[in-house]
Amino acid sequence: MKSEMNTNIKLAERKLELQKLQLNFVRTGNNKHRVEEQEQVLQLLYSSPDLLHSSKTNYDTKENNLYKYLNVLTAYASNEKKYESVKEFYLNQCEG
């Protein structure tokens, strides 16, 4: 049980980190709608601990359109290689 809790905390931290990086990345562009969507995803994570800590990657996008971002975010955050790759991509993009 404790291991699962640590895993969920790590997953939650990764989701927040990647989402913040994604938001910073889209802010460099001119697409206000995309920025607003990414801000909404971050707010969704902060306001819904069950979504933040969940490893589920198939939330119904018909229920909430933002779930498409959550599903991808969770898939990347729960896989070490994907997580590191996406994190590196965003960090490199934000530097340039």
mmCIF file of N, CA and C in Angstrom:
data_model
loop_
_atom_site.group_PDB
_atom_site.id
_atom_site.type_symbol
_atom_site.label_atom_id
_atom_site.label_comp_id
_atom_site.label_asym_id
_atom_site.label_seq_id
_atom_site.Cartn_x
_atom_site.Cartn_y
_atom_site.Cartn_z
ATOM 1 N N MET A 1 0.822 -1.197 0.000
ATOM 2 C CA MET A 1 0.000 0.000 0.000
ATOM 3 C C MET A 1 0.867 1.263 0.000
ATOM 4 N N LYS A 2 1.914 1.276 0.840
ATOM 5 C CA LYS A 2 2.796 2.433 0.908
ATOM 6 C C LYS A 2 3.512 2.655 -0.426
ATOM 7 N N SER A 3 3.940 1.578 -1.073
ATOM 8 C CA SER A 3 4.601 1.686 -2.371
ATOM 9 C C SER A 3 3.669 2.294 -3.414
ATOM 10 N N GLU A 4 2.406 1.873 -3.396
ATOM 11 C CA GLU A 4 1.424 2.423 -4.336
ATOM 12 C C GLU A 4 1.224 3.915 -4.080
ATOM 13 N N MET A 5 1.200 4.306 -2.813
ATOM 14 C CA MET A 5 1.026 5.707 -2.468
ATOM 15 C C MET A 5 2.218 6.528 -2.957
ATOM 16 N N ASN A 6 3.438 6.018 -2.772
ATOM 17 C CA ASN A 6 4.628 6.707 -3.259
ATOM 18 C C ASN A 6 4.614 6.821 -4.770
ATOM 19 N N THR A 7 4.166 5.760 -5.440
ATOM 20 C CA THR A 7 4.064 5.778 -6.895
ATOM 21 C C THR A 7 3.075 6.844 -7.339
ATOM 22 N N ASN A 8 1.940 6.936 -6.656
ATOM 23 C CA ASN A 8 0.935 7.926 -7.020
ATOM 24 C C ASN A 8 1.420 9.348 -6.766
ATOM 25 N N ILE A 9 2.196 9.535 -5.712
ATOM 26 C CA ILE A 9 2.761 10.857 -5.441
ATOM 27 C C ILE A 9 3.759 11.221 -6.532
ATOM 28 N N LYS A 10 4.591 10.276 -6.898
ATOM 29 C CA LYS A 10 5.569 10.508 -7.964
ATOM 30 C C LYS A 10 4.851 10.812 -9.280
ATOM 31 N N LEU A 11 3.812 10.064 -9.586
ATOM 32 C CA LEU A 11 3.036 10.290 -10.800
ATOM 33 C C LEU A 11 2.400 11.676 -10.772
ATOM 34 N N ALA A 12 1.841 12.053 -9.644
ATOM 35 C CA ALA A 12 1.213 13.372 -9.511
ATOM 36 C C ALA A 12 2.240 14.484 -9.723
ATOM 37 N N GLU A 13 3.408 14.333 -9.123
ATOM 38 C CA GLU A 13 4.466 15.331 -9.292
ATOM 39 C C GLU A 13 4.886 15.438 -10.753
ATOM 40 N N ARG A 14 4.999 14.310 -11.413
ATOM 41 C CA ARG A 14 5.384 14.307 -12.824
ATOM 42 C C ARG A 14 4.314 14.961 -13.693
ATOM 43 N N LYS A 15 3.055 14.656 -13.415
ATOM 44 C CA LYS A 15 1.964 15.262 -14.186
ATOM 45 C C LYS A 15 1.998 16.779 -14.054
ATOM 46 N N LEU A 16 2.147 17.252 -12.831
ATOM 47 C CA LEU A 16 2.191 18.697 -12.620
ATOM 48 C C LEU A 16 3.395 19.323 -13.313
ATOM 49 N N GLU A 17 4.534 18.675 -13.201
ATOM 50 C CA GLU A 17 5.741 19.206 -13.831
ATOM 51 C C GLU A 17 5.583 19.282 -15.347
ATOM 52 N N LEU A 18 5.124 18.190 -15.954
ATOM 53 C CA LEU A 18 4.960 18.184 -17.409
ATOM 54 C C LEU A 18 3.889 19.174 -17.856
ATOM 55 N N GLN A 19 2.825 19.291 -17.093
ATOM 56 C CA GLN A 19 1.771 20.222 -17.482
ATOM 57 C C GLN A 19 2.257 21.665 -17.399
ATOM 58 N N LYS A 20 3.027 21.984 -16.384
ATOM 59 C CA LYS A 20 3.584 23.338 -16.277
ATOM 60 C C LYS A 20 4.546 23.624 -17.427
ATOM 61 N N LEU A 21 5.350 22.637 -17.790
ATOM 62 C CA LEU A 21 6.257 22.802 -18.929
ATOM 63 C C LEU A 21 5.470 22.988 -20.225
ATOM 64 N N GLN A 22 4.409 22.208 -20.392
ATOM 65 C CA GLN A 22 3.552 22.322 -21.572
ATOM 66 C C GLN A 22 2.932 23.713 -21.632
ATOM 67 N N LEU A 23 2.444 24.194 -20.519
ATOM 68 C CA LEU A 23 1.826 25.515 -20.469
ATOM 69 C C LEU A 23 2.844 26.596 -20.826
ATOM 70 N N ASN A 24 4.027 26.521 -20.277
ATOM 71 C CA ASN A 24 5.073 27.491 -20.622
ATOM 72 C C ASN A 24 5.398 27.438 -22.106
ATOM 73 N N PHE A 25 5.419 26.243 -22.659
ATOM 74 C CA PHE A 25 5.716 26.075 -24.081
ATOM 75 C C PHE A 25 4.641 26.724 -24.948
ATOM 76 N N VAL A 26 3.374 26.470 -24.664
ATOM 77 C CA VAL A 26 2.313 27.031 -25.514
ATOM 78 C C VAL A 26 2.194 28.536 -25.333
ATOM 79 N N ARG A 27 2.624 29.049 -24.213
ATOM 80 C CA ARG A 27 2.605 30.509 -24.003
ATOM 81 C C ARG A 27 3.569 31.233 -24.933
ATOM 82 N N THR A 28 4.551 30.522 -25.469
ATOM 83 C CA THR A 28 5.496 31.150 -26.394
ATOM 84 C C THR A 28 4.884 31.357 -27.771
ATOM 85 N N GLY A 29 3.745 30.740 -28.024
ATOM 86 C CA GLY A 29 3.069 30.879 -29.313
ATOM 87 C C GLY A 29 1.988 31.948 -29.268
ATOM 88 N N ASN A 30 1.197 31.989 -30.325
ATOM 89 C CA ASN A 30 0.148 33.001 -30.443
ATOM 90 C C ASN A 30 -1.252 32.434 -30.294
ATOM 91 N N ASN A 31 -1.377 31.176 -29.910
ATOM 92 C CA ASN A 31 -2.681 30.527 -29.860
ATOM 93 C C ASN A 31 -3.290 30.672 -28.459
ATOM 94 N N LYS A 32 -4.098 31.722 -28.285
ATOM 95 C CA LYS A 32 -4.693 32.005 -26.971
ATOM 96 C C LYS A 32 -5.606 30.878 -26.507
ATOM 97 N N HIS A 33 -6.321 30.272 -27.443
ATOM 98 C CA HIS A 33 -7.224 29.174 -27.086
ATOM 99 C C HIS A 33 -6.438 28.003 -26.497
ATOM 100 N N ARG A 34 -5.323 27.683 -27.102
ATOM 101 C CA ARG A 34 -4.487 26.572 -26.609
ATOM 102 C C ARG A 34 -3.935 26.879 -25.221
ATOM 103 N N VAL A 35 -3.519 28.116 -25.017
ATOM 104 C CA VAL A 35 -3.024 28.524 -23.699
ATOM 105 C C VAL A 35 -4.135 28.377 -22.663
ATOM 106 N N GLU A 36 -5.332 28.832 -23.005
ATOM 107 C CA GLU A 36 -6.470 28.724 -22.085
ATOM 108 C C GLU A 36 -6.776 27.263 -21.762
ATOM 109 N N GLU A 37 -6.728 26.404 -22.777
ATOM 110 C CA GLU A 37 -6.969 24.977 -22.541
ATOM 111 C C GLU A 37 -5.938 24.390 -21.583
ATOM 112 N N GLN A 38 -4.678 24.727 -21.805
ATOM 113 C CA GLN A 38 -3.618 24.178 -20.953
ATOM 114 C C GLN A 38 -3.713 24.723 -19.529
ATOM 115 N N GLU A 39 -4.144 25.967 -19.381
ATOM 116 C CA GLU A 39 -4.387 26.519 -18.047
ATOM 117 C C GLU A 39 -5.528 25.769 -17.367
ATOM 118 N N GLN A 40 -6.553 25.430 -18.144
ATOM 119 C CA GLN A 40 -7.687 24.679 -17.607
ATOM 120 C C GLN A 40 -7.267 23.275 -17.178
ATOM 121 N N VAL A 41 -6.375 22.657 -17.942
ATOM 122 C CA VAL A 41 -5.876 21.322 -17.574
ATOM 123 C C VAL A 41 -5.120 21.406 -16.248
ATOM 124 N N LEU A 42 -4.274 22.412 -16.105
ATOM 125 C CA LEU A 42 -3.533 22.575 -14.855
ATOM 126 C C LEU A 42 -4.500 22.800 -13.691
ATOM 127 N N GLN A 43 -5.506 23.626 -13.903
ATOM 128 C CA GLN A 43 -6.511 23.867 -12.866
ATOM 129 C C GLN A 43 -7.266 22.579 -12.529
ATOM 130 N N LEU A 44 -7.574 21.795 -13.554
ATOM 131 C CA LEU A 44 -8.257 20.513 -13.350
ATOM 132 C C LEU A 44 -7.423 19.596 -12.459
ATOM 133 N N LEU A 45 -6.129 19.552 -12.704
ATOM 134 C CA LEU A 45 -5.247 18.715 -11.891
ATOM 135 C C LEU A 45 -5.209 19.193 -10.441
ATOM 136 N N TYR A 46 -5.111 20.503 -10.256
ATOM 137 C CA TYR A 46 -5.072 21.053 -8.897
ATOM 138 C C TYR A 46 -6.385 20.847 -8.151
ATOM 139 N N SER A 47 -7.489 20.901 -8.864
ATOM 140 C CA SER A 47 -8.797 20.830 -8.206
ATOM 141 C C SER A 47 -9.343 19.408 -8.076
ATOM 142 N N SER A 48 -8.690 18.440 -8.718
ATOM 143 C CA SER A 48 -9.182 17.056 -8.701
ATOM 144 C C SER A 48 -8.064 16.092 -8.321
ATOM 145 N N PRO A 49 -7.819 15.915 -7.034
ATOM 146 C CA PRO A 49 -6.746 15.009 -6.605
ATOM 147 C C PRO A 49 -6.891 13.594 -7.158
ATOM 148 N N ASP A 50 -8.127 13.150 -7.356
ATOM 149 C CA ASP A 50 -8.321 11.807 -7.904
ATOM 150 C C ASP A 50 -7.770 11.716 -9.324
ATOM 151 N N LEU A 51 -7.902 12.758 -10.117
ATOM 152 C CA LEU A 51 -7.341 12.770 -11.471
ATOM 153 C C LEU A 51 -5.826 12.936 -11.425
ATOM 154 N N LEU A 52 -5.367 13.773 -10.527
ATOM 155 C CA LEU A 52 -3.936 14.032 -10.400
ATOM 156 C C LEU A 52 -3.165 12.766 -10.044
ATOM 157 N N HIS A 53 -3.700 11.960 -9.158
ATOM 158 C CA HIS A 53 -2.997 10.769 -8.668
ATOM 159 C C HIS A 53 -3.331 9.497 -9.446
ATOM 160 N N SER A 54 -4.247 9.569 -10.374
ATOM 161 C CA SER A 54 -4.683 8.381 -11.107
ATOM 162 C C SER A 54 -3.726 8.026 -12.242
ATOM 163 N N SER A 55 -3.547 6.727 -12.448
ATOM 164 C CA SER A 55 -2.734 6.253 -13.574
ATOM 165 C C SER A 55 -3.610 5.891 -14.774
ATOM 166 N N LYS A 56 -4.891 6.132 -14.670
ATOM 167 C CA LYS A 56 -5.829 5.831 -15.757
ATOM 168 C C LYS A 56 -5.534 6.724 -16.965
ATOM 169 N N THR A 57 -5.500 6.106 -18.150
ATOM 170 C CA THR A 57 -5.187 6.858 -19.372
ATOM 171 C C THR A 57 -6.308 6.819 -20.397
ATOM 172 N N ASN A 58 -7.490 6.433 -19.975
ATOM 173 C CA ASN A 58 -8.590 6.354 -20.940
ATOM 174 C C ASN A 58 -9.855 7.030 -20.423
ATOM 175 N N TYR A 59 -9.693 8.212 -19.845
ATOM 176 C CA TYR A 59 -10.868 8.979 -19.441
ATOM 177 C C TYR A 59 -11.661 9.358 -20.685
ATOM 178 N N ASP A 60 -12.960 9.379 -20.542
ATOM 179 C CA ASP A 60 -13.871 9.637 -21.658
ATOM 180 C C ASP A 60 -13.850 11.118 -22.039
ATOM 181 N N THR A 61 -13.342 11.407 -23.223
ATOM 182 C CA THR A 61 -13.251 12.793 -23.679
ATOM 183 C C THR A 61 -14.615 13.390 -24.000
ATOM 184 N N LYS A 62 -15.632 12.550 -24.121
ATOM 185 C CA LYS A 62 -16.985 13.077 -24.318
ATOM 186 C C LYS A 62 -17.518 13.668 -23.015
ATOM 187 N N GLU A 63 -17.020 13.158 -21.909
ATOM 188 C CA GLU A 63 -17.412 13.673 -20.594
ATOM 189 C C GLU A 63 -16.773 15.041 -20.335
ATOM 190 N N ASN A 64 -15.504 15.163 -20.734
ATOM 191 C CA ASN A 64 -14.771 16.413 -20.559
ATOM 192 C C ASN A 64 -13.693 16.460 -21.633
ATOM 193 N N ASN A 65 -13.743 17.462 -22.483
ATOM 194 C CA ASN A 65 -12.802 17.583 -23.595
ATOM 195 C C ASN A 65 -11.350 17.674 -23.121
ATOM 196 N N LEU A 66 -11.135 18.181 -21.929
ATOM 197 C CA LEU A 66 -9.776 18.311 -21.399
ATOM 198 C C LEU A 66 -9.143 16.967 -21.074
ATOM 199 N N TYR A 67 -9.965 15.936 -20.982
ATOM 200 C CA TYR A 67 -9.440 14.609 -20.674
ATOM 201 C C TYR A 67 -8.496 14.101 -21.758
ATOM 202 N N LYS A 68 -8.616 14.613 -22.979
ATOM 203 C CA LYS A 68 -7.678 14.186 -24.027
ATOM 204 C C LYS A 68 -6.254 14.564 -23.630
ATOM 205 N N TYR A 69 -6.096 15.729 -23.029
ATOM 206 C CA TYR A 69 -4.775 16.153 -22.563
ATOM 207 C C TYR A 69 -4.349 15.358 -21.331
ATOM 208 N N LEU A 70 -5.287 15.113 -20.453
ATOM 209 C CA LEU A 70 -5.000 14.344 -19.244
ATOM 210 C C LEU A 70 -4.557 12.925 -19.582
ATOM 211 N N ASN A 71 -5.212 12.293 -20.554
ATOM 212 C CA ASN A 71 -4.855 10.931 -20.954
ATOM 213 C C ASN A 71 -3.419 10.861 -21.464
ATOM 214 N N VAL A 72 -3.045 11.805 -22.308
ATOM 215 C CA VAL A 72 -1.685 11.828 -22.857
ATOM 216 C C VAL A 72 -0.681 12.165 -21.758
ATOM 217 N N LEU A 73 -1.017 13.146 -20.954
ATOM 218 C CA LEU A 73 -0.149 13.553 -19.853
ATOM 219 C C LEU A 73 0.142 12.378 -18.919
ATOM 220 N N THR A 74 -0.879 11.628 -18.584
ATOM 221 C CA THR A 74 -0.721 10.473 -17.694
ATOM 222 C C THR A 74 0.140 9.394 -18.342
ATOM 223 N N ALA A 75 -0.064 9.164 -19.625
ATOM 224 C CA ALA A 75 0.737 8.158 -20.330
ATOM 225 C C ALA A 75 2.222 8.529 -20.297
ATOM 226 N N TYR A 76 2.527 9.789 -20.531
ATOM 227 C CA TYR A 76 3.924 10.227 -20.496
ATOM 228 C C TYR A 76 4.489 10.207 -19.074
ATOM 229 N N ALA A 77 3.714 10.659 -18.120
ATOM 230 C CA ALA A 77 4.198 10.744 -16.738
ATOM 231 C C ALA A 77 4.417 9.371 -16.114
ATOM 232 N N SER A 78 3.702 8.371 -16.580
ATOM 233 C CA SER A 78 3.808 7.041 -15.970
ATOM 234 C C SER A 78 4.865 6.156 -16.625
ATOM 235 N N ASN A 79 5.519 6.642 -17.668
ATOM 236 C CA ASN A 79 6.551 5.878 -18.359
ATOM 237 C C ASN A 79 7.872 6.641 -18.264
ATOM 238 N N GLU A 80 8.858 6.035 -17.637
ATOM 239 C CA GLU A 80 10.135 6.712 -17.370
ATOM 240 C C GLU A 80 10.771 7.294 -18.632
ATOM 241 N N LYS A 81 10.870 6.492 -19.685
ATOM 242 C CA LYS A 81 11.514 6.954 -20.921
ATOM 243 C C LYS A 81 10.739 8.105 -21.558
ATOM 244 N N LYS A 82 9.426 7.947 -21.643
ATOM 245 C CA LYS A 82 8.598 9.004 -22.235
ATOM 246 C C LYS A 82 8.650 10.275 -21.391
ATOM 247 N N TYR A 83 8.587 10.098 -20.095
ATOM 248 C CA TYR A 83 8.640 11.243 -19.184
ATOM 249 C C TYR A 83 9.931 12.036 -19.392
ATOM 250 N N GLU A 84 11.058 11.348 -19.364
ATOM 251 C CA GLU A 84 12.353 12.020 -19.524
ATOM 252 C C GLU A 84 12.469 12.679 -20.895
ATOM 253 N N SER A 85 11.980 12.004 -21.927
ATOM 254 C CA SER A 85 12.048 12.538 -23.282
ATOM 255 C C SER A 85 11.219 13.813 -23.435
ATOM 256 N N VAL A 86 9.993 13.782 -22.951
ATOM 257 C CA VAL A 86 9.113 14.953 -23.060
ATOM 258 C C VAL A 86 9.648 16.098 -22.209
ATOM 259 N N LYS A 87 10.104 15.779 -21.027
ATOM 260 C CA LYS A 87 10.667 16.803 -20.142
ATOM 261 C C LYS A 87 11.862 17.486 -20.811
ATOM 262 N N GLU A 88 12.746 16.685 -21.375
ATOM 263 C CA GLU A 88 13.915 17.227 -22.064
ATOM 264 C C GLU A 88 13.499 18.094 -23.250
ATOM 265 N N PHE A 89 12.503 17.634 -24.017
ATOM 266 C CA PHE A 89 12.007 18.407 -25.156
ATOM 267 C C PHE A 89 11.544 19.791 -24.709
ATOM 268 N N TYR A 90 10.679 19.834 -23.706
ATOM 269 C CA TYR A 90 10.148 21.121 -23.243
ATOM 270 C C TYR A 90 11.234 22.014 -22.670
ATOM 271 N N LEU A 91 12.151 21.437 -21.915
ATOM 272 C CA LEU A 91 13.234 22.241 -21.351
ATOM 273 C C LEU A 91 14.107 22.827 -22.454
ATOM 274 N N ASN A 92 14.381 22.052 -23.482
ATOM 275 C CA ASN A 92 15.175 22.554 -24.607
ATOM 276 C C ASN A 92 14.428 23.622 -25.390
ATOM 277 N N GLN A 93 13.117 23.459 -25.555
ATOM 278 C CA GLN A 93 12.313 24.434 -26.293
ATOM 279 C C GLN A 93 12.207 25.754 -25.536
ATOM 280 N N CYS A 94 12.094 25.663 -24.236
ATOM 281 C CA CYS A 94 11.935 26.871 -23.422
ATOM 282 C C CYS A 94 13.243 27.642 -23.298
ATOM 283 N N GLU A 95 14.367 26.955 -23.470
ATOM 284 C CA GLU A 95 15.670 27.623 -23.428
ATOM 285 C C GLU A 95 15.904 28.451 -24.683
ATOM 286 N N GLY A 96 15.410 27.923 -25.811
ATOM 287 C CA GLY A 96 15.696 28.540 -27.103
ATOM 288 C C GLY A 96 14.908 29.720 -27.439
#
